[in-house]
Coordinates of C-alpha atoms in Angstrom, one line a residue:
Chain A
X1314 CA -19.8 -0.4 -41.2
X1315 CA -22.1 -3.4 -41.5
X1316 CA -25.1 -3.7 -39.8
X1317 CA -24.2 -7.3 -38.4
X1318 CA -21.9 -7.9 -35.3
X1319 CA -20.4 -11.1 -36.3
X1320 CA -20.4 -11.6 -40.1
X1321 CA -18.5 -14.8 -41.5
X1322 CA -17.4 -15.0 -45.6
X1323 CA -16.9 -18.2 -47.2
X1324 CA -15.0 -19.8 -43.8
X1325 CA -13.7 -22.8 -44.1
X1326 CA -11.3 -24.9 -41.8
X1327 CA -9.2 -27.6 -43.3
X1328 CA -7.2 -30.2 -40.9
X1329 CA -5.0 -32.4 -42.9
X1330 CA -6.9 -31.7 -46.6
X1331 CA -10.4 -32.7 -44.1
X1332 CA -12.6 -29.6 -44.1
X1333 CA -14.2 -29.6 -40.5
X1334 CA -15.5 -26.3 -41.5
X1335 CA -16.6 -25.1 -45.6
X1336 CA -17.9 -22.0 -46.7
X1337 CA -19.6 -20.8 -43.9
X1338 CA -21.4 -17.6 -43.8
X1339 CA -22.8 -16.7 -40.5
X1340 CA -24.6 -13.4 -40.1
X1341 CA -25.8 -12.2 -36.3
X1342 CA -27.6 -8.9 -35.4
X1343 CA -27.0 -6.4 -32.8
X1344 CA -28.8 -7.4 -29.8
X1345 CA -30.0 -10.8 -30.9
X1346 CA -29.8 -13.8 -29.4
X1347 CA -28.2 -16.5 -31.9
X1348 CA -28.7 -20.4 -31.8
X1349 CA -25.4 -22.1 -33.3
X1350 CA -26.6 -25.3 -33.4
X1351 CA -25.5 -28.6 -34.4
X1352 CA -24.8 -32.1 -33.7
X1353 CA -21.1 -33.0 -32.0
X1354 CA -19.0 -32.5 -34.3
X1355 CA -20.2 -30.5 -37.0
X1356 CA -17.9 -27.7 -36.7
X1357 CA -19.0 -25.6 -33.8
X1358 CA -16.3 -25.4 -31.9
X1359 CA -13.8 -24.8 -34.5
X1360 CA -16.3 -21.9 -36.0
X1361 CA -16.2 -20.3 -32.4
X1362 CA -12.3 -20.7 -32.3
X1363 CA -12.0 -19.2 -35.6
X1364 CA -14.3 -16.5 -34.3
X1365 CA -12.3 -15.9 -31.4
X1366 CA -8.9 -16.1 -33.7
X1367 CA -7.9 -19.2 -32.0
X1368 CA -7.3 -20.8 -34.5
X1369 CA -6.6 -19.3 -38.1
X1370 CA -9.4 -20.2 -41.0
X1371 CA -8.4 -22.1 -44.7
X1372 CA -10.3 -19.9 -46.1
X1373 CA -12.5 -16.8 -46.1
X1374 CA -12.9 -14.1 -43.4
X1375 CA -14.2 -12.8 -40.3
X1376 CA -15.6 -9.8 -39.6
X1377 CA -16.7 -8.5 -35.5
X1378 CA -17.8 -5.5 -35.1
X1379 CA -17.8 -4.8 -38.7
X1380 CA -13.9 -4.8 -39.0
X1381 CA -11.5 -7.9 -40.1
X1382 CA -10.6 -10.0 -37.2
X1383 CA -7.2 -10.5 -38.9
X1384 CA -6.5 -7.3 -38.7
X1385 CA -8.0 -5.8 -35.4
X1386 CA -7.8 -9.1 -33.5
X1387 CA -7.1 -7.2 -30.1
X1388 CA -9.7 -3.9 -30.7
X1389 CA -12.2 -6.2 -31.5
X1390 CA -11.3 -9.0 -28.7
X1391 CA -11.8 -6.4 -26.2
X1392 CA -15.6 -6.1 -26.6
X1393 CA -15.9 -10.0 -26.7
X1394 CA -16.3 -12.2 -23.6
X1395 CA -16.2 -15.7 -24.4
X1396 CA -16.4 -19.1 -22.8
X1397 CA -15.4 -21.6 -25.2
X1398 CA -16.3 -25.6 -24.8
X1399 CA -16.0 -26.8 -21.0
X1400 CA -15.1 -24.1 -18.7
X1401 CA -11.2 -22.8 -18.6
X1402 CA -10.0 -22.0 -15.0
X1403 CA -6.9 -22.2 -12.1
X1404 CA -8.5 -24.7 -9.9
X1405 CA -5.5 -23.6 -7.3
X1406 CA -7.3 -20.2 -7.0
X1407 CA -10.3 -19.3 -5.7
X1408 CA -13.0 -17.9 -8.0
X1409 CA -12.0 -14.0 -6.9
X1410 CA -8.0 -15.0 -7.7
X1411 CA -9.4 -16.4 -11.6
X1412 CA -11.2 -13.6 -12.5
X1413 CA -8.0 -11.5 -10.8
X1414 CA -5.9 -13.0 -13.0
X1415 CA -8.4 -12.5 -16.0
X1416 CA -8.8 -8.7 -14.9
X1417 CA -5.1 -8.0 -14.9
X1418 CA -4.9 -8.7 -19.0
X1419 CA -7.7 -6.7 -20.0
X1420 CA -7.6 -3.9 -17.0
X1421 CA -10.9 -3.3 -15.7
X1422 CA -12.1 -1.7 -12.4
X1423 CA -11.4 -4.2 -9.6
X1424 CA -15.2 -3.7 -8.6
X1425 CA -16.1 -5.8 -11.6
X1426 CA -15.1 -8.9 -10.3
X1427 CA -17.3 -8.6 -7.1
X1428 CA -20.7 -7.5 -9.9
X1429 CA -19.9 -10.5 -12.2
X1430 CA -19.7 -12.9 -9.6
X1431 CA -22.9 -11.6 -7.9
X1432 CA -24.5 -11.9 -11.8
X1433 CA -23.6 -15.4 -11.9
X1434 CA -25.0 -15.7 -8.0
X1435 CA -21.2 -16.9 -6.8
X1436 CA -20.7 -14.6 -4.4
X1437 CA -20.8 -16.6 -1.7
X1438 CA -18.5 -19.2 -2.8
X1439 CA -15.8 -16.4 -4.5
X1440 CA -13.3 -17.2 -1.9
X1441 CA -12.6 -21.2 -2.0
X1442 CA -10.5 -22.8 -4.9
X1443 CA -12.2 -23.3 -7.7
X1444 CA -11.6 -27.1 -8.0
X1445 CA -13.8 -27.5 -5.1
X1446 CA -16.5 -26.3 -7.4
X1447 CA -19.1 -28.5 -9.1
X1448 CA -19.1 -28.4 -12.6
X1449 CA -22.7 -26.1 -12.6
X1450 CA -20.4 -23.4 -10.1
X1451 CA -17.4 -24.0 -12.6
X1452 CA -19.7 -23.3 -16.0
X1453 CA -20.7 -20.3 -13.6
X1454 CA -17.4 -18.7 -13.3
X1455 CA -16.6 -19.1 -16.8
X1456 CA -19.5 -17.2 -17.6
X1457 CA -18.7 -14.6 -14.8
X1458 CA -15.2 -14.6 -16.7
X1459 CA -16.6 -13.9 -20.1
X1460 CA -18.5 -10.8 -18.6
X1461 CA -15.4 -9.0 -16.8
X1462 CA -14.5 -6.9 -19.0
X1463 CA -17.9 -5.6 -20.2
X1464 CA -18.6 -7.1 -23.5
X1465 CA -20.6 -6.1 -26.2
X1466 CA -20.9 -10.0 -27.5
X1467 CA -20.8 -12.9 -25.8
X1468 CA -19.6 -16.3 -27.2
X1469 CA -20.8 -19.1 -25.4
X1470 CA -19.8 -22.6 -27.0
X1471 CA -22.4 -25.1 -25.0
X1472 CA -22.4 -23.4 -21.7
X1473 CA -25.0 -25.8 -20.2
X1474 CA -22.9 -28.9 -21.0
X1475 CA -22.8 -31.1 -18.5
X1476 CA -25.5 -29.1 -16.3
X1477 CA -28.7 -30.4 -14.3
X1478 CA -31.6 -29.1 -15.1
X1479 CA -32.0 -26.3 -12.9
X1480 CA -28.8 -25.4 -14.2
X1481 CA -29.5 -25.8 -17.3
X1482 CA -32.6 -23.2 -16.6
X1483 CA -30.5 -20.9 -14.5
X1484 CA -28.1 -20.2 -17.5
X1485 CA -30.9 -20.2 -19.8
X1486 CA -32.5 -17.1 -17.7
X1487 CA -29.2 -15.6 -17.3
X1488 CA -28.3 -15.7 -21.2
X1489 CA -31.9 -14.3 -22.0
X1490 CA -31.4 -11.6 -20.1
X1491 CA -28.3 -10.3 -21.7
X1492 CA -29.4 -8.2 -24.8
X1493 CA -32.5 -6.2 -22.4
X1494 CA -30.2 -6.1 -19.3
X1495 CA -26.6 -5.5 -21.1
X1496 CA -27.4 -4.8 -24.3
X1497 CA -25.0 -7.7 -25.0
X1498 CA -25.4 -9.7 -28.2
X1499 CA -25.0 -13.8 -27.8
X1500 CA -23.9 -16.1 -29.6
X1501 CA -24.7 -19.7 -28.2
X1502 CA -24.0 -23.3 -29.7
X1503 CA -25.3 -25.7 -28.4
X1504 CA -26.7 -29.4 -29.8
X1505 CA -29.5 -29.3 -28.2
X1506 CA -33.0 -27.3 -30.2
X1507 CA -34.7 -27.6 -26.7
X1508 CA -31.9 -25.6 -24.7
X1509 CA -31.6 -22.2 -27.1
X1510 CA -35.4 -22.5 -28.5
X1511 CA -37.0 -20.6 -25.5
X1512 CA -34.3 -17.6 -25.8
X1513 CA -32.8 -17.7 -29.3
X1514 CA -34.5 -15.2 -31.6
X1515 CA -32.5 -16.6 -35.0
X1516 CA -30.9 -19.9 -35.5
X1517 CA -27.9 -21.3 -37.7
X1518 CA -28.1 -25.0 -38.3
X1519 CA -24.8 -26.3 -38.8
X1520 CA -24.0 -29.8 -40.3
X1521 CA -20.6 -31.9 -41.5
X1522 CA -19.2 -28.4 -41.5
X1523 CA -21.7 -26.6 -43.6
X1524 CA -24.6 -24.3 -42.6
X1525 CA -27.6 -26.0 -43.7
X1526 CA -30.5 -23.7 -42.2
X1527 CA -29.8 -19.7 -41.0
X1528 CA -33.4 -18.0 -40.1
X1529 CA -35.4 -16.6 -37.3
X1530 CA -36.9 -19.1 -34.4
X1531 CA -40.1 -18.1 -35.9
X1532 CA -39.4 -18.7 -39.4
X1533 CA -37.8 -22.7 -38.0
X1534 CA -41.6 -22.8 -36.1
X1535 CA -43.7 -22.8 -39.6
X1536 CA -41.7 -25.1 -40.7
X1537 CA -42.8 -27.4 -38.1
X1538 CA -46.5 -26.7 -38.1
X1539 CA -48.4 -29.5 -38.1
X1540 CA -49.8 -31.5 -41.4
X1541 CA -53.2 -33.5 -42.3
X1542 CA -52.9 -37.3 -43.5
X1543 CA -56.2 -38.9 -44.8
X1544 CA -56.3 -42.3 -45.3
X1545 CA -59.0 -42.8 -47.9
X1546 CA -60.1 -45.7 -50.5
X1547 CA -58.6 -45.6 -53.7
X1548 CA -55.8 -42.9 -52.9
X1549 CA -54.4 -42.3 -56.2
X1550 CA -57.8 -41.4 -57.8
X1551 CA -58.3 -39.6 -54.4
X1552 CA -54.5 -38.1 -55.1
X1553 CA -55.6 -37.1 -58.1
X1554 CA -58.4 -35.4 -57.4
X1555 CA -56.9 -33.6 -54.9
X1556 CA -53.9 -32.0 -56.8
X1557 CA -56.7 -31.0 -59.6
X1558 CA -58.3 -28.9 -57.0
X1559 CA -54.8 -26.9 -56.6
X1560 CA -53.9 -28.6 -53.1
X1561 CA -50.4 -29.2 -52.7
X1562 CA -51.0 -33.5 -51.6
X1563 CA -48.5 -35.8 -51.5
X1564 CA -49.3 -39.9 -51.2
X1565 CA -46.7 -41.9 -48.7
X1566 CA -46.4 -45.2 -50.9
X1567 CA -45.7 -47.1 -47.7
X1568 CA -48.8 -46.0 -45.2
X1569 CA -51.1 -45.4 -47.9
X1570 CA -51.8 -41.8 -46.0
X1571 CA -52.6 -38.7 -48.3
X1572 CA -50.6 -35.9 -46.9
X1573 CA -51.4 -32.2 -46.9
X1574 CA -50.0 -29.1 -45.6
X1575 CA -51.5 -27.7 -42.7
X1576 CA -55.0 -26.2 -43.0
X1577 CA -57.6 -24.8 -41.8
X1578 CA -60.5 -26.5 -40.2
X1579 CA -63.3 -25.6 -42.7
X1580 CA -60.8 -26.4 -45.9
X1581 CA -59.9 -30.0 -44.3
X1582 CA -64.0 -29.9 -43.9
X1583 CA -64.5 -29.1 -47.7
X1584 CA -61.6 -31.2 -48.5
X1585 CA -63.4 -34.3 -46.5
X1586 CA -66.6 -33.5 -49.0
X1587 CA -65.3 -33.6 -51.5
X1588 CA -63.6 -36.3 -51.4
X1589 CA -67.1 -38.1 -50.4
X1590 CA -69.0 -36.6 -52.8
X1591 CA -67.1 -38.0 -54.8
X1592 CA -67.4 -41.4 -53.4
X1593 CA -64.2 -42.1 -51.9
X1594 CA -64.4 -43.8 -48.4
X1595 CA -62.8 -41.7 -45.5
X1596 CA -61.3 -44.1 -42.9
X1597 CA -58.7 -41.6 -40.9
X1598 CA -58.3 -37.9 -41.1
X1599 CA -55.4 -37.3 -39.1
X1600 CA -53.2 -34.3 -37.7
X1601 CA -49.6 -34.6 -37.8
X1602 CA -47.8 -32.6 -35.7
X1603 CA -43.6 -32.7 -36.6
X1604 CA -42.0 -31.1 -33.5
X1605 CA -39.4 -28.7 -33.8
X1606 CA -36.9 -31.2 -32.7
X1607 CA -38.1 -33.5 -35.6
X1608 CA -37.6 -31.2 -37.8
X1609 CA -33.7 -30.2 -36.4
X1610 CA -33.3 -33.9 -36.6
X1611 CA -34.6 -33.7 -40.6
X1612 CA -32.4 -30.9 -41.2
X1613 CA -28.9 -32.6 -39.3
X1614 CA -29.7 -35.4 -41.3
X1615 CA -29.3 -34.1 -44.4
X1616 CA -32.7 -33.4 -45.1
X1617 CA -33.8 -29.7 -46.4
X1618 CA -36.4 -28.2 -44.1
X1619 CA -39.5 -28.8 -46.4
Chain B
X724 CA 0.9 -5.1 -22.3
X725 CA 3.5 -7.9 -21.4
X726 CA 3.3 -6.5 -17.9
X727 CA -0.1 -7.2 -17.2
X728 CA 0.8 -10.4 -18.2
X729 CA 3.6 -11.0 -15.9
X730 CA 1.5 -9.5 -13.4
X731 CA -1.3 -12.3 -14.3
X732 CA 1.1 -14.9 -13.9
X733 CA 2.4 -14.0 -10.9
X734 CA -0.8 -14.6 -9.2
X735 CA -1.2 -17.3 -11.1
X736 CA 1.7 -19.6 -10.3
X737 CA 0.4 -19.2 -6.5
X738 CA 0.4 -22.2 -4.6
X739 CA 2.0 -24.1 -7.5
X740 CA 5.3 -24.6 -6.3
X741 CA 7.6 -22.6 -8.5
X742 CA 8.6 -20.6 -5.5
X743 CA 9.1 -23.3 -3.5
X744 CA 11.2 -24.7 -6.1
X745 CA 13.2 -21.6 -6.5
X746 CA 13.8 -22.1 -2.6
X747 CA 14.7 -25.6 -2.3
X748 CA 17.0 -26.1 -5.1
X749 CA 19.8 -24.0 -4.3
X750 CA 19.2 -25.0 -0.3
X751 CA 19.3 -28.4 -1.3
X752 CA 22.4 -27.7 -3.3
X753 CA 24.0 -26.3 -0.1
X754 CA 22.5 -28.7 2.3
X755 CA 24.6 -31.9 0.6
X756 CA 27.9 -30.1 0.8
X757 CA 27.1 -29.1 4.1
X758 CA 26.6 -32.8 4.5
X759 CA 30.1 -33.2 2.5
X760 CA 32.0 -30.7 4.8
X761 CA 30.3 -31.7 8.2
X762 CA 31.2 -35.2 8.1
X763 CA 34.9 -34.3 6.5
X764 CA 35.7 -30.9 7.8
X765 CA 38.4 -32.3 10.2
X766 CA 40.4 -33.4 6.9
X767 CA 39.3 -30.4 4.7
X768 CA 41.0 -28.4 7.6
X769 CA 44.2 -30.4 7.7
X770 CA 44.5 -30.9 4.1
X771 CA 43.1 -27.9 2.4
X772 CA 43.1 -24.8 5.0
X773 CA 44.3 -22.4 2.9
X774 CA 41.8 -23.0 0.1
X775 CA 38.5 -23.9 1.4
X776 CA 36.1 -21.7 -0.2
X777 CA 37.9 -23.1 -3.5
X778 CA 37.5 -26.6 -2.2
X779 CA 33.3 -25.6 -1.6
X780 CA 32.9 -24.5 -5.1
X781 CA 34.7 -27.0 -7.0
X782 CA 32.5 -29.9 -5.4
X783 CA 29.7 -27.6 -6.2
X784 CA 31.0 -26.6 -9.5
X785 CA 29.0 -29.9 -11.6
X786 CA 26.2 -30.0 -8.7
X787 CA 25.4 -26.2 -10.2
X788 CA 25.2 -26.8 -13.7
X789 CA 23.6 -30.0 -13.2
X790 CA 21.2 -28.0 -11.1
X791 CA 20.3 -25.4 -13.2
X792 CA 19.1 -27.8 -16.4
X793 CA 16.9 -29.5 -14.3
X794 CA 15.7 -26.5 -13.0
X795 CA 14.8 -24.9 -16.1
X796 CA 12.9 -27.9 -17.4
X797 CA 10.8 -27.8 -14.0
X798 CA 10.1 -24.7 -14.3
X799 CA 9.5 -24.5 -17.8
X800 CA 7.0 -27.4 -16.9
X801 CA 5.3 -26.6 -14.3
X802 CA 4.8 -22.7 -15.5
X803 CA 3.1 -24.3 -19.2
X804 CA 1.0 -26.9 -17.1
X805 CA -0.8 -23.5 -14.8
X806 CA -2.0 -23.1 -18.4
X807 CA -2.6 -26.5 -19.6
X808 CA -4.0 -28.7 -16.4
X809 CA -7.2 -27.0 -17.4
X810 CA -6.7 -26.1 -20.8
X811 CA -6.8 -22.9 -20.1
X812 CA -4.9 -21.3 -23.3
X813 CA -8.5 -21.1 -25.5
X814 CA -9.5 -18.6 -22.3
X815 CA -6.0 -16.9 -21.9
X816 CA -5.9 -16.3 -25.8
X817 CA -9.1 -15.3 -26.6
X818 CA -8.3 -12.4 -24.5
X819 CA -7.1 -9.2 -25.9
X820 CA -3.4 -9.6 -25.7
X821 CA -1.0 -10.6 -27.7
X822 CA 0.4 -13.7 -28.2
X823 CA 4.2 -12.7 -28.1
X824 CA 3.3 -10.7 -25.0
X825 CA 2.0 -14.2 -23.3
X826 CA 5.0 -15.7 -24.3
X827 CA 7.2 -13.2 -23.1
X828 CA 5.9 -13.1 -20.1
X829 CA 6.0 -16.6 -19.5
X830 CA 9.7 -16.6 -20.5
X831 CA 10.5 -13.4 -17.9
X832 CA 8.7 -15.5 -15.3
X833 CA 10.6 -18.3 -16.3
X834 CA 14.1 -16.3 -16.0
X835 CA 13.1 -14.4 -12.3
X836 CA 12.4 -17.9 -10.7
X837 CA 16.2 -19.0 -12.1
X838 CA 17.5 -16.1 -11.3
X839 CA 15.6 -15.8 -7.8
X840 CA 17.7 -19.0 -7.0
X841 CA 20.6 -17.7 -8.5
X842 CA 20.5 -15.5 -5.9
X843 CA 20.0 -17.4 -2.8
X844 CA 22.5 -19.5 -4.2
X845 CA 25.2 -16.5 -4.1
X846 CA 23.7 -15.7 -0.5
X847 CA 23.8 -19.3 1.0
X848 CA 26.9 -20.0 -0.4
X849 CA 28.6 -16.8 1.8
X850 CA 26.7 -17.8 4.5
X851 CA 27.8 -21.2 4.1
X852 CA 31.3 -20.5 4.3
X853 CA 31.3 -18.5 7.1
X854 CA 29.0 -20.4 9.0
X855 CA 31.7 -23.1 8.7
X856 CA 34.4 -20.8 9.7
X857 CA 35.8 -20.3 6.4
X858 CA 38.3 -17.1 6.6
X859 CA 36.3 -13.9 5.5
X860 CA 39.9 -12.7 4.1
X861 CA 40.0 -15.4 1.5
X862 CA 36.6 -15.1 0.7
X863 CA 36.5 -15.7 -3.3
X864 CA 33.7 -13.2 -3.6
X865 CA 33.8 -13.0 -8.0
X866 CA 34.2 -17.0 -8.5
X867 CA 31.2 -17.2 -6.0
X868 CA 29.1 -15.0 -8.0
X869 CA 30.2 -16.3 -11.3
X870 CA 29.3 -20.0 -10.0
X871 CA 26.0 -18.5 -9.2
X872 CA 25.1 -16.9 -11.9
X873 CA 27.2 -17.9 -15.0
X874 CA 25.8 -21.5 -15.6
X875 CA 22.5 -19.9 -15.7
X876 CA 23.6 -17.3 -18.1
X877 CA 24.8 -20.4 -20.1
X878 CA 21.9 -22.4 -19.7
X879 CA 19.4 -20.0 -20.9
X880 CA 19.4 -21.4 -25.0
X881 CA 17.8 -24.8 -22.9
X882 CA 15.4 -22.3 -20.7
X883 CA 14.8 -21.1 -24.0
X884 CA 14.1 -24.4 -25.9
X885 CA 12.4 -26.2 -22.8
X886 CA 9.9 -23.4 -22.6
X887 CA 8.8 -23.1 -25.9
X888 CA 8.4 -26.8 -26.0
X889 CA 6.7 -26.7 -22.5
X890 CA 4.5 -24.3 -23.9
X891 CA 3.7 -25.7 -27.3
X892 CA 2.9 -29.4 -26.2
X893 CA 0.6 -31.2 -23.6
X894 CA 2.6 -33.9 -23.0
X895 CA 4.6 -32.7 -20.3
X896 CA 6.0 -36.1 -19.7
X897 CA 7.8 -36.4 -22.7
X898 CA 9.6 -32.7 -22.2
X899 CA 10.8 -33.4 -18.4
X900 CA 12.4 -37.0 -20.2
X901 CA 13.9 -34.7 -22.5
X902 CA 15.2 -31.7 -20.3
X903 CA 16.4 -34.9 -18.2
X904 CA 18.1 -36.4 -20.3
X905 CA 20.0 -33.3 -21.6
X906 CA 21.0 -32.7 -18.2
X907 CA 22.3 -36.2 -17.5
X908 CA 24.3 -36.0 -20.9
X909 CA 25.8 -32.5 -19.9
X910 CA 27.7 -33.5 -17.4
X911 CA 29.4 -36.4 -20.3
X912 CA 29.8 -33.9 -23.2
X913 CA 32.8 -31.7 -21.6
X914 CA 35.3 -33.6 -24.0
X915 CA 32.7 -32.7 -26.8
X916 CA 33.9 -28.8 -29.0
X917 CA 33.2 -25.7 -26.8
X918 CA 30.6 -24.8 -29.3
X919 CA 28.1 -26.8 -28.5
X920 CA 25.8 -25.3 -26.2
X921 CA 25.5 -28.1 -24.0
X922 CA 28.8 -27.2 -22.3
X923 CA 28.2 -24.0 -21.8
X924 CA 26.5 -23.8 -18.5
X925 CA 29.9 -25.8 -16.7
X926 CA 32.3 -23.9 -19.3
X927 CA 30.7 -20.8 -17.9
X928 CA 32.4 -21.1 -15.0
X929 CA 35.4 -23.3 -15.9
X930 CA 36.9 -22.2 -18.5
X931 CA 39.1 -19.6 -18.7
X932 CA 37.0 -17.1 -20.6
X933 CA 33.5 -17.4 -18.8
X934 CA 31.3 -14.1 -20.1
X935 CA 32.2 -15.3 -23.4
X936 CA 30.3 -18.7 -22.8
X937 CA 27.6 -16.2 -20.4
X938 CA 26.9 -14.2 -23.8
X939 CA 26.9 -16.8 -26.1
X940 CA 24.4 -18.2 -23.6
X941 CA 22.1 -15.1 -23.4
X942 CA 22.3 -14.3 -27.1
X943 CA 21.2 -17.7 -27.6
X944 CA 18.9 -18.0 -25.4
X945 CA 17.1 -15.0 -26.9
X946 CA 17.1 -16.3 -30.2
X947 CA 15.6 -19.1 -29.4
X948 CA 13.2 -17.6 -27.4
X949 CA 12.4 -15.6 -30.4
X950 CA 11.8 -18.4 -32.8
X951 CA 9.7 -20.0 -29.8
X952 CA 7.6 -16.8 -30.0
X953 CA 6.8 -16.9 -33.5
X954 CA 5.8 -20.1 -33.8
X955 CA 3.4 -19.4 -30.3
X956 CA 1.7 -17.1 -33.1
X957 CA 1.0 -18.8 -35.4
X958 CA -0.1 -22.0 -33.7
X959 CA -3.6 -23.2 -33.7
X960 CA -5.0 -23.3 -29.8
X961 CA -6.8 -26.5 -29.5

């Protein structure tokens, strides 16, 4: 038995001799909350539909639950609820018939239905046809739908698609409350850093198919602390001085700017004396700060996080 | 497993029009000979009164068959779009079930709505009759049956073949031109060798050795039901 919930080895997805998916190797704890993220089109979807055994991968394996998905497709589909790209549904029916018709496949208590809708807070509207329903109420429902049968992981593949932003925060709250209230593990994809950094505890950054960055939210954080740029007279001597003194400087050929890892307040102070004593000119000492979305932006662009 | 299914699909196909279907077909079937005998009854009497149930079910006897392609592309059609007007497949299949049980329940669901109006077929037709004062005596109770249910029975390769298509591809356009247009040819093939499955719903009843065109039709049928299955399995959900 493994100690992840959803381990991925080597998966690839090939349409037409075009890998949409290569080598992927996604690893997610028990009780976490992961961050799949991406830009459109990276490969998200068709990693959650080879996940969900949707769709069949190239190459390499999936493992829920610590068994093959291949080979236990059903055992281990049981313990997954899932909501997968915009929200599925029988817009004929009203929300109570969908999730009927959803309960009658994987036989649950009929009570369920009445406690998932009141989770999602659709009680109220459970008895009009769901095409009647705004897309927020729809995203709703197929949330409601993933949780009937009592998962132990949740797949969501952007569930606040298309969502204003109270929606957007209502999901957000509901989703964060899974692994503490449930004990449910989530997976979440989403595009966006903003939407899964407030609840995601690790993050897998996904790009043309290939997972470019897998860490903790904290870990993705240092990375975008902040950084000092000095502009000073004569830089290179400056440069030079600098790296002698075991400081890990770069010079930016274009600004001119000296650029240091973050520091602390009394080294950028002994760093500034230096650099006078030594009769260099200080005209800016500057604090950069590269948000997290910068840094997401770096990485989907084919940048390594530095 | 394939019962929950059904079950599932059962409710689902509420409000859809697949019963409604079931209904109206075989009424509608009835309703233009009752148009046929009401405005001619007065010479059906005088020339035929010895033989009027045989006269109702030979001007039926193409209006049946006919019938019963074009119901089993519409049902095939609208049962597959429940599941694909939203797209709903990803949800239905990332469920725990199996695929062949999906399928096979679609195709059961499929068969009860035929054979549903099979039924009121057999029942209006009776009542038909005797409504129009047809003599209870002569009533041709077997050949009534047979017309009811034996072009089904020899349809059911197309139920078959129009499902797993139905099922298989979004563009539902394209399979109702095609379930049409095997129809419309069906009723031009009877010159064509018994063999070919196409005449098998009218040869059903027709010729003169209908269960062996009703078994070729169901043997058929299941076959290709089967090979519709396995490739349901193996196909990618988009």
């Amino acid at each position: 038995m493994s100690d992840w919930i959803i381990e991925t080895i080597g998966l690839s997805k090939s349409y037409k001799g075009r890998y949409a998916v290569t080598d992927l190797n996604l690893r997610i704890r028990p009780g976490d909350i992961y961050g799949f993220l991406g830009p459109n089109g990276a490969g998200k979807t068709t990693t959650i539909r080879m996940l969900l055994g949707l769709i069949k991968p190239t190459l390499g394996s999936v493992q829920l639950f610590g068994k093959p998905l291949h080979k236990a497709r059903l055992e281990i589909l049981r313990q997954v609820g899932s909501l997968v790209e915009y929200p599925s549904y029988y817009g004929h029916l009203t929300a109570t018939e969908n999730l009927e018709a959803i309960r009658r496949i994987i036989d649950v208590p009929k009570s369920r239905i009445g406690e998932v809708l009141e989770i999602v807070g659709l009680a109220k509207e459970a008895r009009r046809a769901v095409k009647g329903y705004s897309l927020g109420m729809k995203q709703r429902l197929g949330i409601a739908s993933a949780l009937l049968g009592q998962p132990k992981l949740l797949i969501l593949d952007e569930p606040t698609n298309g969502l204003d932003p109270s929606g957007i925060l209502e999901i957000r709250e509901l989703i964060k409350s899974m692994p503490s209230k449930y004990g449910i593990t989530v997976l979440i994809s989403s595009h966006l850093l903003s939407e899964v950094e407030q609840m995601a505890g690790t993050v897998g950054i996904i790009r043309n198919g290939a997972l470019v960055f897998q860490d903790s939210m904290p870990s993705l954080r240092r990375q975008a602390q902040s950084s000092i740029s000095l502009r000073v007279s004569e830089p290179e001597r400056a440069l030079a001085k600098l790296k002698g003194g075991g400081l890990n400087a770069t010079l930016a050929p274009a600004s001119g700017f000296i650029e240091l890892a973050s520091c602390r307040d009394d080294e950028v102070a002994l760093i500034v004396r230096g650099l006078m004593e030594r009769g260099h000119d200080i005209y800016r000492v500057e604090e950069r700060r590269k948000s997290l979305e910068d840094l997401f932006l770096q990485i989907v662009e084919g940048g390594k996080p530095s | 497993m394939m019962g929950r299914a059904f079950s599932s699909d059962l409710l689902k196909i509420r409000r859809k029009g697949l019963w409604l279907l079931a209904i109206v077909a075989p009424l509608g079937l009835l309703a233009m000979q009752a148009l046929n005998f009401g405005l001619r009854y007065d010479y059906f009497l005088e020339q035929y009164e010895d033989e009027l149930w045989e006269q109702l079910l030979q001007y039926m006897t193409y209006f049946v068959s006919m019938s019963v392609l074009l119901g089993c592309t519409l049902v095939s059609s609208l049962l597959a779009n429940v599941e694909h007007g939203t797209s709903s497949w990803k949800q239905l299949l990332a469920l725990p079930i199996s695929r062949s049980s999906v399928f096979a329940a679609k195709f059961a669901l499929s068969a009860l709505l035929m054979a549903f109006s099979c039924v009121l077929l057999a029942i209006g037709t009776v009542v038909f009759g005797l409504s129009f004062g047809f003599p209870l005596s002569s009533m041709p109770l077997w050949d009534i049956v047979r017309l009811s249910f034996f072009p089904y029975l020899g349809a059911m390769p197309f139920l078959a073949f129009l499902l797993s298509m139905c099922i298989m591809m979004r563009n539902q356009a394209m399979l109702i031109t095609i379930g049409v247009t095997i129809t419309i040819v069906s009723l031009f093939s009877t010159s064509a060798p018994e063999w070919l499955p196409l005449n098998w719903p009218l040869f059903a009843y027709l010729s003169d050795k209908p269960f062996w065109f009703a078994a070729a039709g169901i043997v058929t049928g299941a076959a290709v039901a089967l090979m519709g299955m396995i490739r349901f399995e193996r196909k990618d959900v988009a």
